[in-house]
Coordinates of C-alpha atoms and ligand atoms in Angstrom, one line a residue:
M1 CA 123.9 123.0 90.1
K2 CA 121.2 123.7 92.7
C3 CA 117.8 122.1 93.2
R4 CA 115.0 124.2 91.6
R5 CA 112.7 123.8 94.6
C6 CA 114.8 124.0 97.7
K7 CA 118.2 125.3 96.4
K8 CA 120.2 122.5 98.1
P9 CA 122.7 120.7 95.8
A10 CA 121.0 118.9 92.9
V11 CA 121.5 115.2 92.3
I12 CA 119.6 114.9 89.0
K13 CA 119.5 117.1 86.0
L14 CA 116.4 117.2 83.8
P15 CA 117.5 118.8 80.5
R16 CA 114.1 118.5 78.9
H17 CA 112.7 120.9 81.7
N18 CA 116.0 122.8 81.8
T19 CA 116.2 122.2 85.5
A20 CA 117.6 120.0 88.3
Y21 CA 116.5 118.6 91.7
C22 CA 117.8 117.2 94.9
G23 CA 116.6 113.6 95.8
F24 CA 113.7 114.7 97.9
C25 CA 112.4 117.3 95.5
F26 CA 112.9 114.9 92.6
Q27 CA 110.4 112.5 94.2
F28 CA 108.0 115.4 94.5
Y29 CA 108.4 116.1 90.8
V30 CA 107.6 112.4 90.0
Y31 CA 104.5 112.5 92.1
E32 CA 103.4 115.7 90.4
Q33 CA 103.8 114.2 86.9
V34 CA 101.8 111.1 87.9
R35 CA 99.1 113.3 89.6
R36 CA 98.9 115.3 86.4
A37 CA 98.6 112.1 84.2
L38 CA 95.9 110.8 86.5
S39 CA 93.8 113.9 86.5
E40 CA 94.2 115.0 82.8
H41 CA 93.0 111.6 81.7
K42 CA 90.6 111.0 84.6
M43 CA 92.3 107.7 85.2
L44 CA 91.3 106.8 88.7
Q45 CA 88.8 107.9 91.3
K46 CA 90.3 108.3 94.8
K47 CA 88.4 105.5 96.5
E48 CA 88.5 103.1 93.6
P49 CA 90.8 100.1 94.1
V50 CA 93.3 99.6 91.2
L51 CA 95.0 96.4 90.0
V52 CA 98.6 97.2 89.2
A53 CA 100.3 94.8 86.7
V54 CA 103.8 94.3 88.1
S55 CA 106.4 92.5 86.1
G56 CA 109.3 92.9 88.7
G57 CA 110.9 95.5 86.5
K58 CA 111.6 99.1 87.5
D59 CA 108.6 100.8 85.9
S60 CA 105.8 98.7 87.3
L61 CA 107.3 98.5 90.8
A62 CA 107.8 102.3 90.8
L63 CA 104.2 102.7 89.7
W64 CA 102.9 100.5 92.5
D65 CA 105.1 102.5 95.0
I66 CA 103.9 105.8 93.7
L67 CA 100.2 105.0 93.6
T68 CA 100.4 103.6 97.1
K69 CA 102.2 106.8 98.3
L70 CA 99.5 108.9 96.6
G71 CA 96.9 107.2 98.7
Y72 CA 95.4 104.7 96.2
H73 CA 94.4 101.2 97.2
A74 CA 96.7 99.5 94.7
V75 CA 96.8 95.7 94.6
G76 CA 99.6 94.0 92.6
L77 CA 99.1 91.4 89.9
H78 CA 102.1 89.3 88.7
L79 CA 101.9 86.8 85.9
N80 CA 104.7 84.3 86.1
L81 CA 105.5 83.6 82.4
G82 CA 107.5 80.4 83.1
I83 CA 110.8 81.6 81.5
G84 CA 113.2 79.8 83.7
S85 CA 115.4 81.8 86.1
Y86 CA 114.2 85.1 84.5
S87 CA 110.6 84.5 85.7
E88 CA 111.8 83.1 89.1
T89 CA 113.8 86.3 89.8
S90 CA 111.0 88.5 88.5
Q91 CA 108.5 86.9 90.9
S92 CA 110.8 87.0 93.8
K93 CA 111.4 90.8 93.3
V94 CA 107.7 91.4 93.2
E95 CA 107.0 89.3 96.3
A96 CA 109.8 90.9 98.3
F97 CA 108.4 94.4 97.3
A98 CA 104.9 93.4 98.5
R99 CA 106.1 91.7 101.7
T100 CA 108.3 94.6 102.9
R101 CA 105.5 97.1 102.3
N102 CA 102.7 94.9 103.4
L103 CA 100.8 95.2 100.1
E104 CA 98.3 92.7 98.6
L105 CA 99.6 90.7 95.7
I106 CA 97.8 88.3 93.3
T107 CA 100.0 85.9 91.2
H108 CA 99.2 83.6 88.3
A109 CA 101.7 81.1 86.9
Y110 CA 101.4 79.9 83.3
Q111 CA 103.3 76.7 84.1
E112 CA 100.7 75.7 86.7
A113 CA 97.7 76.8 84.5
Y114 CA 98.8 75.3 81.2
G115 CA 101.7 73.0 82.1
L116 CA 103.7 75.2 79.7
G117 CA 105.6 78.5 79.8
I118 CA 105.2 81.3 77.3
V119 CA 108.1 80.1 75.2
E120 CA 106.5 76.7 74.8
I121 CA 103.1 78.2 74.2
A122 CA 104.5 80.4 71.4
R123 CA 106.4 77.5 69.9
E124 CA 103.3 75.2 69.9
T125 CA 101.2 78.0 68.3
A126 CA 103.9 79.1 65.8
R127 CA 103.6 82.7 67.0
P128 CA 106.5 85.0 67.9
A129 CA 107.0 84.9 71.7
C130 CA 106.3 88.6 72.3
S131 CA 103.1 88.5 70.3
A132 CA 101.7 85.4 72.0
C133 CA 102.9 87.0 75.3
G134 CA 100.9 90.2 74.6
T135 CA 97.8 88.3 73.8
M136 CA 98.1 86.2 77.0
K137 CA 98.8 89.2 79.2
R138 CA 95.8 91.2 77.9
Y139 CA 93.5 88.2 78.5
H140 CA 94.7 87.5 82.1
F141 CA 94.7 91.2 83.1
N142 CA 91.0 91.4 81.9
R143 CA 90.0 88.0 83.4
I144 CA 91.6 88.6 86.8
A145 CA 90.4 92.2 87.1
R146 CA 86.8 91.0 86.4
E147 CA 87.0 88.0 88.7
K148 CA 88.4 90.1 91.6
G149 CA 86.1 93.0 91.0
F150 CA 88.6 95.7 89.7
A151 CA 87.3 98.3 87.3
V152 CA 90.8 99.5 86.3
V153 CA 94.2 98.0 85.5
A154 CA 97.3 100.1 85.6
T155 CA 100.5 99.3 83.7
G156 CA 104.0 100.7 84.0
H157 CA 104.4 102.0 80.4
N158 CA 106.6 105.1 80.4
L159 CA 107.3 108.0 78.0
D160 CA 110.0 106.0 76.2
D161 CA 107.7 103.1 75.7
E162 CA 104.9 105.2 74.4
A163 CA 107.1 107.4 72.1
S164 CA 108.9 104.4 70.6
R165 CA 105.5 102.6 70.1
L166 CA 104.2 105.7 68.4
L167 CA 107.3 105.9 66.2
G168 CA 106.9 102.2 65.2
N169 CA 103.2 102.8 64.4
V170 CA 104.0 105.9 62.3
L171 CA 106.8 104.1 60.4
Q172 CA 104.5 101.3 59.4
W173 CA 101.4 103.5 59.2
Q174 CA 99.4 101.3 61.5
E175 CA 96.3 103.4 61.5
S176 CA 94.2 101.3 63.8
Y177 CA 97.0 101.1 66.4
L178 CA 97.6 104.8 66.1
Q179 CA 94.0 105.6 66.8
K180 CA 94.0 103.3 69.8
Q181 CA 97.2 104.5 71.3
S182 CA 96.3 106.3 74.5
P183 CA 97.3 106.5 78.2
A184 CA 93.7 105.7 79.2
L185 CA 91.5 103.2 77.4
A186 CA 87.8 103.0 78.3
A187 CA 86.2 99.8 79.5
E188 CA 85.1 97.9 76.5
D189 CA 81.3 97.1 76.5
G190 CA 81.3 98.7 80.0
K191 CA 82.1 95.2 81.4
W192 CA 85.8 94.9 81.2
A193 CA 88.5 96.9 83.1
R194 CA 89.7 100.3 81.9
K195 CA 93.4 100.3 81.1
V196 CA 95.6 103.2 82.4
R197 CA 99.3 104.1 82.0
P198 CA 100.0 106.7 84.7
L199 CA 103.8 106.9 84.0
Y200 CA 103.4 108.2 80.5
R201 CA 104.8 111.6 81.4
L202 CA 108.0 110.2 82.9
T203 CA 111.1 108.9 81.0
E204 CA 112.8 105.6 81.6
R205 CA 115.8 107.5 83.0
E206 CA 113.6 109.4 85.4
I207 CA 112.0 106.3 86.6
A208 CA 115.3 104.6 87.0
A209 CA 116.5 107.5 89.2
Y210 CA 113.3 107.3 91.2
T211 CA 113.8 103.6 92.0
V212 CA 117.4 104.4 93.2
I213 CA 116.2 107.3 95.4
S214 CA 113.3 105.3 96.7
R215 CA 115.3 102.1 97.3
I216 CA 113.2 99.9 95.1
D217 CA 114.9 96.6 94.2
Y218 CA 113.9 95.3 90.8
I219 CA 115.0 92.9 88.1
I220 CA 117.5 94.6 85.8
E221 CA 117.7 91.9 83.2
E222 CA 115.4 92.3 80.2
C223 CA 113.1 89.4 79.1
P224 CA 115.4 87.0 77.2
M225 CA 112.7 86.7 74.5
S226 CA 112.8 90.4 73.7
K227 CA 116.4 90.4 72.4
G228 CA 116.8 92.2 69.1
A229 CA 113.2 93.6 69.3
K230 CA 112.6 96.7 67.0
M231 CA 111.4 98.7 70.0
F232 CA 114.9 98.8 71.4
L233 CA 116.2 100.3 68.2
Y234 CA 113.4 102.9 68.2
K235 CA 114.2 103.8 71.8
E236 CA 117.9 104.1 70.9
M237 CA 117.1 106.5 68.0
L238 CA 114.8 108.6 70.2
N239 CA 117.5 108.8 72.9
Q240 CA 119.9 110.1 70.3
L241 CA 117.4 112.8 69.3
E242 CA 116.7 113.6 72.9
E243 CA 120.4 114.1 73.5
T244 CA 120.7 116.8 70.9
S245 CA 117.2 118.2 71.4
P246 CA 116.0 117.7 75.0
G247 CA 112.2 117.3 75.1
T248 CA 111.9 115.4 71.7
K249 CA 110.1 112.4 73.2
H250 CA 107.7 114.6 75.2
Q251 CA 106.8 116.8 72.2
F252 CA 106.4 113.7 69.9
Y253 CA 104.1 111.7 72.2
L254 CA 102.2 114.5 74.1
G255 CA 101.9 116.5 70.9
Y256 CA 100.4 113.4 69.2
L257 CA 97.9 113.0 72.0
Q258 CA 96.8 116.6 71.6
K259 CA 96.4 116.4 67.8
K260 CA 94.9 112.9 67.7
E261 CA 91.3 114.0 68.1
Q262 CA 91.6 116.2 65.0
I263 CA 93.3 113.5 63.0
F264 CA 90.9 110.6 63.7
S265 CA 87.1 110.5 63.9
P266 CA 85.8 108.9 67.2
Q267 CA 86.9 105.3 67.5
E268 CA 84.7 102.3 66.9
K269 CA 84.8 100.0 69.9
D270 CA 85.2 96.3 69.7
K271 CA 81.6 95.5 69.6
Q272 CA 81.5 91.7 69.8
C273 CA 82.1 89.3 72.7
C274 CA 84.3 86.3 72.1
K275 CA 82.0 83.2 71.7
V276 CA 84.3 81.2 73.9
C277 CA 85.4 83.4 76.8
G278 CA 83.2 86.5 76.4
Q279 CA 86.1 89.0 76.2
P280 CA 85.8 91.9 73.7
T281 CA 87.0 91.2 70.2
R282 CA 86.6 92.4 66.6
G283 CA 85.9 88.9 65.3
T284 CA 83.8 86.1 66.7
I285 CA 86.6 84.4 68.7
C286 CA 89.3 86.5 70.5
S287 CA 93.0 86.1 69.8
Y288 CA 93.6 84.4 73.2
C289 CA 91.0 81.7 72.5
R290 CA 92.4 81.2 68.9
L291 CA 95.8 80.8 70.6
M292 CA 94.4 78.2 73.0
E293 CA 92.8 76.2 70.2
R294 CA 96.2 75.8 68.7
V295 CA 97.8 74.8 72.0
A296 CA 95.1 72.1 72.4
T297 CA 95.5 70.6 68.9
Ligands
LIG301 P1 106.3 95.2 78.7 O1 105.2 94.9 77.7 O2 107.1 94.0 79.1 O3 107.1 96.4 78.3 O4 105.5 95.6 80.0 C1 104.6 96.7 80.1 C2 103.9 96.7 81.4 O5 103.1 95.5 81.4 C3 104.7 96.6 82.6 O6 105.1 97.9 83.0 C4 103.8 96.0 83.6 O7 102.9 96.9 84.1 C5 103.0 95.0 82.7 N1 103.6 93.6 82.7 C6 104.6 93.2 81.9 N2 104.9 91.9 82.3 C7 104.1 91.5 83.3 C8 104.0 90.4 84.1 N3 104.7 89.3 83.9 N4 103.1 90.4 85.1 C9 102.3 91.5 85.3 N5 102.4 92.6 84.6 C10 103.3 92.7 83.6
LIG302 FE1 106.6 88.4 77.1 FE2 109.1 88.5 77.1 S1 107.9 87.2 75.9 S2 107.8 89.7 78.3
LIG303 ZN1 88.0 84.4 73.9

């Protein structure tokens, strides 16, 4: 098969677009998809610095690489979750990436801040690890963005992440989550950082191919606490559907984004500020501060 753009031999097939690319033109395709995501959802202004949350996995490192190549001032933020060798390897991949490309990186380690890693924090608060982890990440992304003066935080969620999350939300009819699910979330109260997901048009497989072509070294291992998570099952099912009907994930998620405005009335924002830390919340005390109360007791 030949590359659609330059007619040289293709190295990757994209059945969902009924096409194929050589390595060079595939990179061009990836940049186009990200450019489109950025402009359709008005995610970033060109001069605006962006804080990129980097886990050490393929998606977030690819995102940092792409935003830098597209000319954005992208600073990395890595949270060391304190999960033994998994966290050590994750941080070393992020640091090596930043060092070799001369990029600015901010790190924050739970072990140093709390004397505990996420597994111990979850255990002490009797919360599932991934749920405590999500609460902690949201809090620190917001806090660090504010302290360092960033108006926007970008994460590496891809099309597979978004489509599987949508499937989970539909299966459980999680109306408030459905309403909130978006590749670009506005700043709550105008004070906190906007949240953007510029990779939402690209599949996991496409990002994996991009990291190989662009020689990005990342941690392959998944977080040990995520074993057996429902999301993997949803991703697997969507992959099976994609195999027989290429484009399923794209139609499902992008179709939802198009229809969303007609389905839901404009979203109510979290109006209150947490009494303890000031972050936006629906109640009086945010979920992070409630978690911390339980760590302290
Ligand atoms: P996950 O929730 O693990 O699928 O990760 C989704 C996104 O959150 C990643 O693509 C990163 O942008 C960000 N993220 C996850 N873990 C970390 C971490 N330890 N430090 C910084 N960002 C992270
Ligand atoms: Fe948060 Fe695994 S518990 S990434
Ligand atoms: Zn709080």
